Short mmCIF file of C-alpha atoms in Angstrom, two decimals:
data_model
loop_
_atom_site.label_atom_id
_atom_site.label_comp_id
_atom_site.label_asym_id
_atom_site.label_seq_id
_atom_site.Cartn_x
_atom_site.Cartn_y
_atom_site.Cartn_z
CA UNK A 143 -11.35 -22.28 -2.78
CA UNK A 144 -14.27 -20.14 -1.53
CA UNK A 145 -14.30 -18.03 -4.69
CA UNK A 146 -14.04 -21.13 -6.87
CA UNK A 147 -17.08 -22.64 -5.17
CA UNK A 148 -19.07 -19.39 -5.49
CA UNK A 149 -18.29 -19.07 -9.19
CA UNK A 150 -19.07 -22.72 -9.91
CA UNK A 151 -22.48 -22.34 -8.26
CA UNK A 152 -23.36 -19.27 -10.33
CA UNK A 153 -22.07 -20.13 -13.80
CA UNK A 154 -24.29 -22.37 -15.91
CA UNK A 155 -26.10 -22.32 -19.23
CA UNK A 156 -29.85 -22.34 -19.78
CA UNK A 157 -31.00 -25.94 -19.86
CA UNK A 158 -28.15 -27.23 -17.73
CA UNK A 159 -29.12 -29.30 -14.72
CA UNK A 160 -27.83 -29.28 -11.15
CA UNK A 161 -26.08 -32.51 -12.11
CA UNK A 162 -23.84 -30.59 -14.51
CA UNK A 163 -23.00 -28.10 -11.76
CA UNK A 164 -22.27 -30.97 -9.37
CA UNK A 165 -19.87 -32.44 -11.93
CA UNK A 166 -17.96 -29.15 -12.11
CA UNK A 167 -17.89 -28.97 -8.31
CA UNK A 168 -16.24 -32.39 -8.24
CA UNK A 169 -13.55 -31.03 -10.56
CA UNK A 170 -12.55 -28.58 -7.82
CA UNK A 171 -12.68 -31.24 -5.12
CA UNK A 172 -16.22 -30.74 -3.81
CA UNK A 173 -18.48 -33.81 -3.85
CA UNK A 174 -21.86 -32.47 -2.71
CA UNK A 175 -24.80 -32.90 -5.13
CA UNK A 176 -27.16 -30.90 -2.90
CA UNK A 177 -24.79 -27.92 -2.93
CA UNK A 178 -25.22 -27.68 -6.71
CA UNK A 179 -28.86 -26.60 -6.24
CA UNK A 180 -28.04 -23.73 -3.88
CA UNK A 181 -28.13 -20.91 -6.46
CA UNK A 182 -29.68 -22.81 -9.36
CA UNK A 183 -32.66 -21.29 -11.20
CA UNK A 184 -34.33 -23.68 -13.61
CA UNK A 185 -34.41 -22.46 -17.20
CA UNK A 186 -32.05 -19.55 -16.59
CA UNK A 187 -28.55 -18.91 -17.83
CA UNK A 188 -26.37 -17.65 -15.00
CA UNK A 189 -23.06 -15.83 -14.76
CA UNK A 190 -21.23 -14.93 -11.57
CA UNK A 191 -18.76 -12.23 -10.62
CA UNK A 192 -16.84 -12.12 -7.36
CA UNK A 193 -17.09 -8.69 -5.74
CA UNK A 194 -14.91 -9.48 -2.73
CA UNK A 195 -14.09 -12.47 -0.51
CA UNK A 196 -13.58 -11.49 3.14
CA UNK A 197 -12.70 -13.55 6.17
CA UNK A 198 -15.64 -13.94 8.54
CA UNK A 199 -13.74 -16.10 10.97
CA UNK A 200 -10.39 -17.82 11.19
CA UNK A 201 -9.16 -20.64 13.40
CA UNK A 202 -6.13 -22.88 12.88
CA UNK A 203 -8.12 -25.47 10.91
CA UNK A 204 -11.46 -23.81 10.10
CA UNK A 205 -12.47 -20.59 8.39
CA UNK A 206 -15.49 -18.62 7.25
CA UNK A 207 -15.10 -16.73 3.98
CA UNK A 208 -17.91 -14.24 3.38
CA UNK A 209 -17.96 -13.98 -0.38
CA UNK A 210 -20.01 -11.29 -2.10
CA UNK A 211 -20.98 -12.48 -5.54
CA UNK A 212 -23.11 -10.91 -8.25
CA UNK A 213 -25.29 -13.44 -10.04
CA UNK A 214 -26.80 -12.36 -13.35
CA UNK A 215 -29.73 -14.48 -14.52
CA UNK A 216 -31.00 -14.43 -18.10
CA UNK A 217 -34.46 -15.83 -18.85
CA UNK A 218 -37.13 -15.32 -21.48
CA UNK A 219 -38.56 -12.60 -19.23
CA UNK A 220 -35.33 -10.59 -19.14
CA UNK A 221 -32.09 -10.15 -17.21
CA UNK A 222 -31.81 -9.67 -13.46
CA UNK A 223 -28.79 -9.31 -11.19
CA UNK A 224 -28.64 -10.07 -7.49
CA UNK A 225 -25.66 -9.71 -5.16
CA UNK A 226 -25.39 -12.09 -2.23
CA UNK A 227 -23.08 -12.50 0.72
CA UNK A 228 -22.31 -16.20 0.93
CA UNK A 229 -20.86 -17.70 4.11
CA UNK A 230 -18.55 -20.39 2.79
CA UNK A 231 -16.87 -22.55 5.41
CA UNK A 232 -13.48 -24.14 4.81
CA UNK A 233 -11.58 -26.78 6.74
CA UNK A 234 -7.85 -27.43 6.63
CA UNK A 235 -7.08 -31.09 6.05
CA UNK A 236 -3.47 -32.25 5.87
CA UNK A 237 -2.40 -28.64 5.47
CA UNK A 238 -4.77 -27.89 2.56
CA UNK A 239 -7.86 -25.67 2.83
CA UNK A 240 -10.90 -27.54 1.48
CA UNK A 241 -14.60 -26.76 1.19
CA UNK A 242 -16.62 -27.77 4.24
CA UNK A 243 -20.13 -26.33 3.93
CA UNK A 244 -22.20 -23.43 2.63
CA UNK A 245 -23.51 -21.90 5.85
CA UNK A 246 -25.53 -19.12 4.16
CA UNK A 247 -26.66 -18.30 0.64
CA UNK A 248 -27.19 -14.67 1.60
CA UNK A 249 -30.91 -14.74 2.31
CA UNK A 250 -33.92 -13.68 0.25
CA UNK A 251 -36.09 -10.56 0.02
CA UNK A 252 -38.25 -10.47 3.17
CA UNK A 253 -41.77 -11.79 2.72
CA UNK A 254 -43.10 -9.06 5.01
CA UNK A 255 -40.86 -5.97 4.74
CA UNK A 256 -41.25 -3.43 7.51
CA UNK A 257 -42.05 0.28 7.04
CA UNK A 258 -38.71 1.99 6.57
CA UNK A 259 -37.42 4.76 8.81
CA UNK A 260 -35.96 7.92 7.25
CA UNK A 261 -32.45 6.67 8.06
CA UNK A 262 -33.13 3.31 6.42
CA UNK A 263 -34.45 4.99 3.27
CA UNK A 264 -31.45 7.31 3.20
CA UNK A 265 -28.97 4.42 3.46
CA UNK A 266 -30.73 2.42 0.74
CA UNK A 267 -30.79 5.44 -1.58
CA UNK A 268 -27.23 6.64 -0.90
CA UNK A 269 -25.08 5.92 -3.95
CA UNK A 270 -21.95 6.41 -1.83
CA UNK A 271 -22.77 3.20 0.07
CA UNK A 272 -22.32 0.04 -2.01
CA UNK A 273 -24.57 -2.61 -0.46
CA UNK A 274 -25.00 -6.22 -1.53
CA UNK A 275 -28.64 -7.21 -1.86
CA UNK A 276 -28.24 -9.41 1.22
CA UNK A 277 -27.63 -6.23 3.26
CA UNK A 278 -30.51 -4.40 1.55
CA UNK A 279 -32.84 -7.24 2.51
CA UNK A 280 -31.63 -6.96 6.12
CA UNK A 281 -32.65 -3.30 6.15
CA UNK A 282 -36.02 -4.03 4.55
CA UNK A 283 -36.58 -6.73 7.17
CA UNK A 284 -36.00 -4.23 9.99
CA UNK A 285 -33.00 -6.20 11.25
CA UNK A 286 -30.55 -3.28 11.42
CA UNK A 287 -30.16 -0.89 14.35
CA UNK A 288 -31.18 2.73 13.79
CA UNK A 289 -27.93 3.80 15.41
CA UNK A 290 -25.95 1.71 12.93
CA UNK A 291 -27.89 3.23 10.02
CA UNK A 292 -27.00 6.69 11.33
CA UNK A 293 -23.30 5.78 11.54
CA UNK A 294 -23.44 4.42 7.99
CA UNK A 295 -24.73 7.75 6.70
CA UNK A 296 -22.09 9.73 8.58
CA UNK A 297 -19.31 7.43 7.35
CA UNK A 298 -20.46 8.08 3.77
CA UNK A 299 -19.86 11.79 4.42
CA UNK A 300 -16.25 10.88 5.26
CA UNK A 301 -15.75 8.64 2.19
CA UNK A 302 -17.80 6.39 -0.09
CA UNK A 303 -17.42 2.74 0.85
CA UNK A 304 -18.32 -0.86 0.09
CA UNK A 305 -20.11 -3.18 2.52
CA UNK A 306 -19.62 -6.92 2.79
CA UNK A 307 -22.31 -7.69 5.34
CA UNK A 308 -24.73 -6.32 7.88
CA UNK A 309 -26.56 -9.37 9.27
CA UNK A 310 -27.12 -12.09 6.68
CA UNK A 311 -24.07 -13.90 5.37
CA UNK A 312 -22.10 -13.38 8.57
CA UNK A 313 -21.72 -16.23 11.08
CA UNK A 314 -24.36 -15.99 13.82
CA UNK A 315 -21.66 -16.36 16.43
CA UNK A 316 -18.25 -14.83 16.90
CA UNK A 317 -16.50 -17.51 14.90
CA UNK A 318 -15.07 -20.29 17.01
CA UNK A 319 -17.08 -19.29 20.11
CA UNK A 320 -20.65 -19.64 21.37
CA UNK A 321 -21.05 -15.85 21.77
CA UNK A 322 -23.53 -14.06 19.52
CA UNK A 323 -21.98 -11.71 16.99
CA UNK A 324 -22.87 -8.03 16.88
CA UNK A 325 -23.81 -8.66 13.24
CA UNK A 326 -26.59 -11.09 14.06
CA UNK A 327 -27.89 -8.53 16.57
CA UNK A 328 -28.09 -5.90 13.81
CA UNK A 329 -25.39 -3.78 15.42
CA UNK A 330 -22.43 -4.11 13.04
CA UNK A 331 -21.25 -3.76 9.47
CA UNK A 332 -18.09 -4.86 7.68
CA UNK A 333 -16.46 -2.51 5.17
CA UNK A 334 -13.93 -3.83 2.66
CA UNK A 335 -13.07 -0.60 0.82
CA UNK A 336 -13.12 3.15 1.30
CA UNK A 337 -13.40 5.11 -1.93
CA UNK A 338 -11.43 2.94 -4.38
CA UNK A 339 -8.95 1.70 -1.77
CA UNK A 340 -9.21 -1.84 -0.45
CA UNK A 341 -8.62 -1.98 3.29
CA UNK A 342 -6.03 -4.73 2.86
CA UNK A 343 -4.03 -2.51 0.48
CA UNK A 344 -4.38 0.72 2.47
CA UNK A 345 -2.83 -0.11 5.83
CA UNK A 346 -0.16 2.57 6.05
CA UNK A 347 -0.28 5.08 8.88
CA UNK A 348 -2.05 8.22 7.65
CA UNK A 349 -3.84 6.41 4.82
CA UNK A 350 -7.49 7.10 4.05
CA UNK A 351 -8.44 3.87 5.84
CA UNK A 352 -6.34 4.77 8.88
CA UNK A 353 -7.95 8.21 9.06
CA UNK A 354 -11.40 6.63 8.76
CA UNK A 355 -10.65 4.38 11.73
CA UNK A 356 -9.47 7.39 13.72
CA UNK A 357 -12.69 9.23 12.82
CA UNK A 358 -14.84 6.24 13.76
CA UNK A 359 -13.02 5.94 17.08
CA UNK A 360 -14.01 9.53 17.85
CA UNK A 361 -17.73 8.78 17.43
CA UNK A 362 -19.47 8.25 20.79
CA UNK A 363 -21.91 5.62 19.51
CA UNK A 364 -19.18 3.25 18.33
CA UNK A 365 -18.76 0.25 20.63
CA UNK A 366 -15.95 -1.57 18.82
CA UNK A 367 -13.77 -1.14 15.74
CA UNK A 368 -11.82 -4.05 14.31
CA UNK A 369 -9.19 -2.95 11.79
CA UNK A 370 -5.49 -3.22 10.96
CA UNK A 371 -4.84 -0.94 13.97
CA UNK A 372 -5.44 -0.98 17.74
CA UNK A 373 -5.69 2.73 18.47
CA UNK A 374 -6.07 2.40 22.23
CA UNK A 375 -3.96 -0.69 22.81
CA UNK A 376 -5.12 -4.26 23.11
CA UNK A 377 -8.32 -4.70 25.07
CA UNK A 378 -9.85 -1.35 24.11
CA UNK A 379 -12.62 -0.30 21.72
CA UNK A 380 -10.19 -0.37 18.80
CA UNK A 381 -8.67 -3.79 18.20
CA UNK A 382 -6.67 -5.65 15.58
CA UNK A 383 -5.81 -9.25 14.81
CA UNK A 384 -5.11 -11.47 11.80
CA UNK A 385 -8.81 -11.55 10.89
CA UNK A 386 -9.26 -7.79 10.64
CA UNK A 387 -6.56 -6.99 8.09
CA UNK A 388 -8.90 -7.03 5.08
CA UNK A 389 -11.87 -5.08 6.45
CA UNK A 390 -13.23 -2.72 9.07
CA UNK A 391 -15.62 -4.22 11.60
CA UNK A 392 -17.77 -1.37 12.90
CA UNK A 393 -20.10 -2.11 15.82
CA UNK A 394 -22.37 0.37 17.58
CA UNK A 395 -23.82 0.57 21.07
CA UNK A 396 -27.23 -1.08 21.28
CA UNK A 397 -30.19 1.26 20.81
#
């Protein structure tokens, strides 16, 4: 459902109106005319491509699905592509997961970007680190810890990887609680693949993903690692649960 909503919001022809998008949303069971305007650009033709949908939170009857989508816009001025991390909330009703709300459209370029540190520049320029634009904007806004940026560079030396979220697009809170997430504090990233291996498909002992978790666990500035494994037993720095089967949650100690 989350991917269907994301694609419906980002696929329209030049000259189409939000009303046409709203009609297509109704075809997938979503009756929300305002939602249709979320990623609409007047006069543009738009196509969408799902990069990866990742769980941002899971409770028995509610869920957050952080969906990275590439939106390509074609106008008379040319073609541009932007990748956003959407926070799409679902609710289970009578046993069926249905759309609830769009909690985040993935942000916008900061109006007042900060001067970038050497680590920030290095992360942004590193082709081994695949970042959605939402995460790039977080770095340009100065919202990401220097320690986290350092870990990101060192992880790229271990293996190239793909990021779902840094700050924007992740729930502000630890989903289902009132406690602030490490993401909204600029202290965490979520990784959905290492090299060409999706975390959810690389969960065997000794796999590249398993070795990456072991390496991360050895780093002194890592506060918590959520993954398919609990290396030090439940309650330690390395933890696992149903939510962290499709990604690595990497959180650092505060600067």
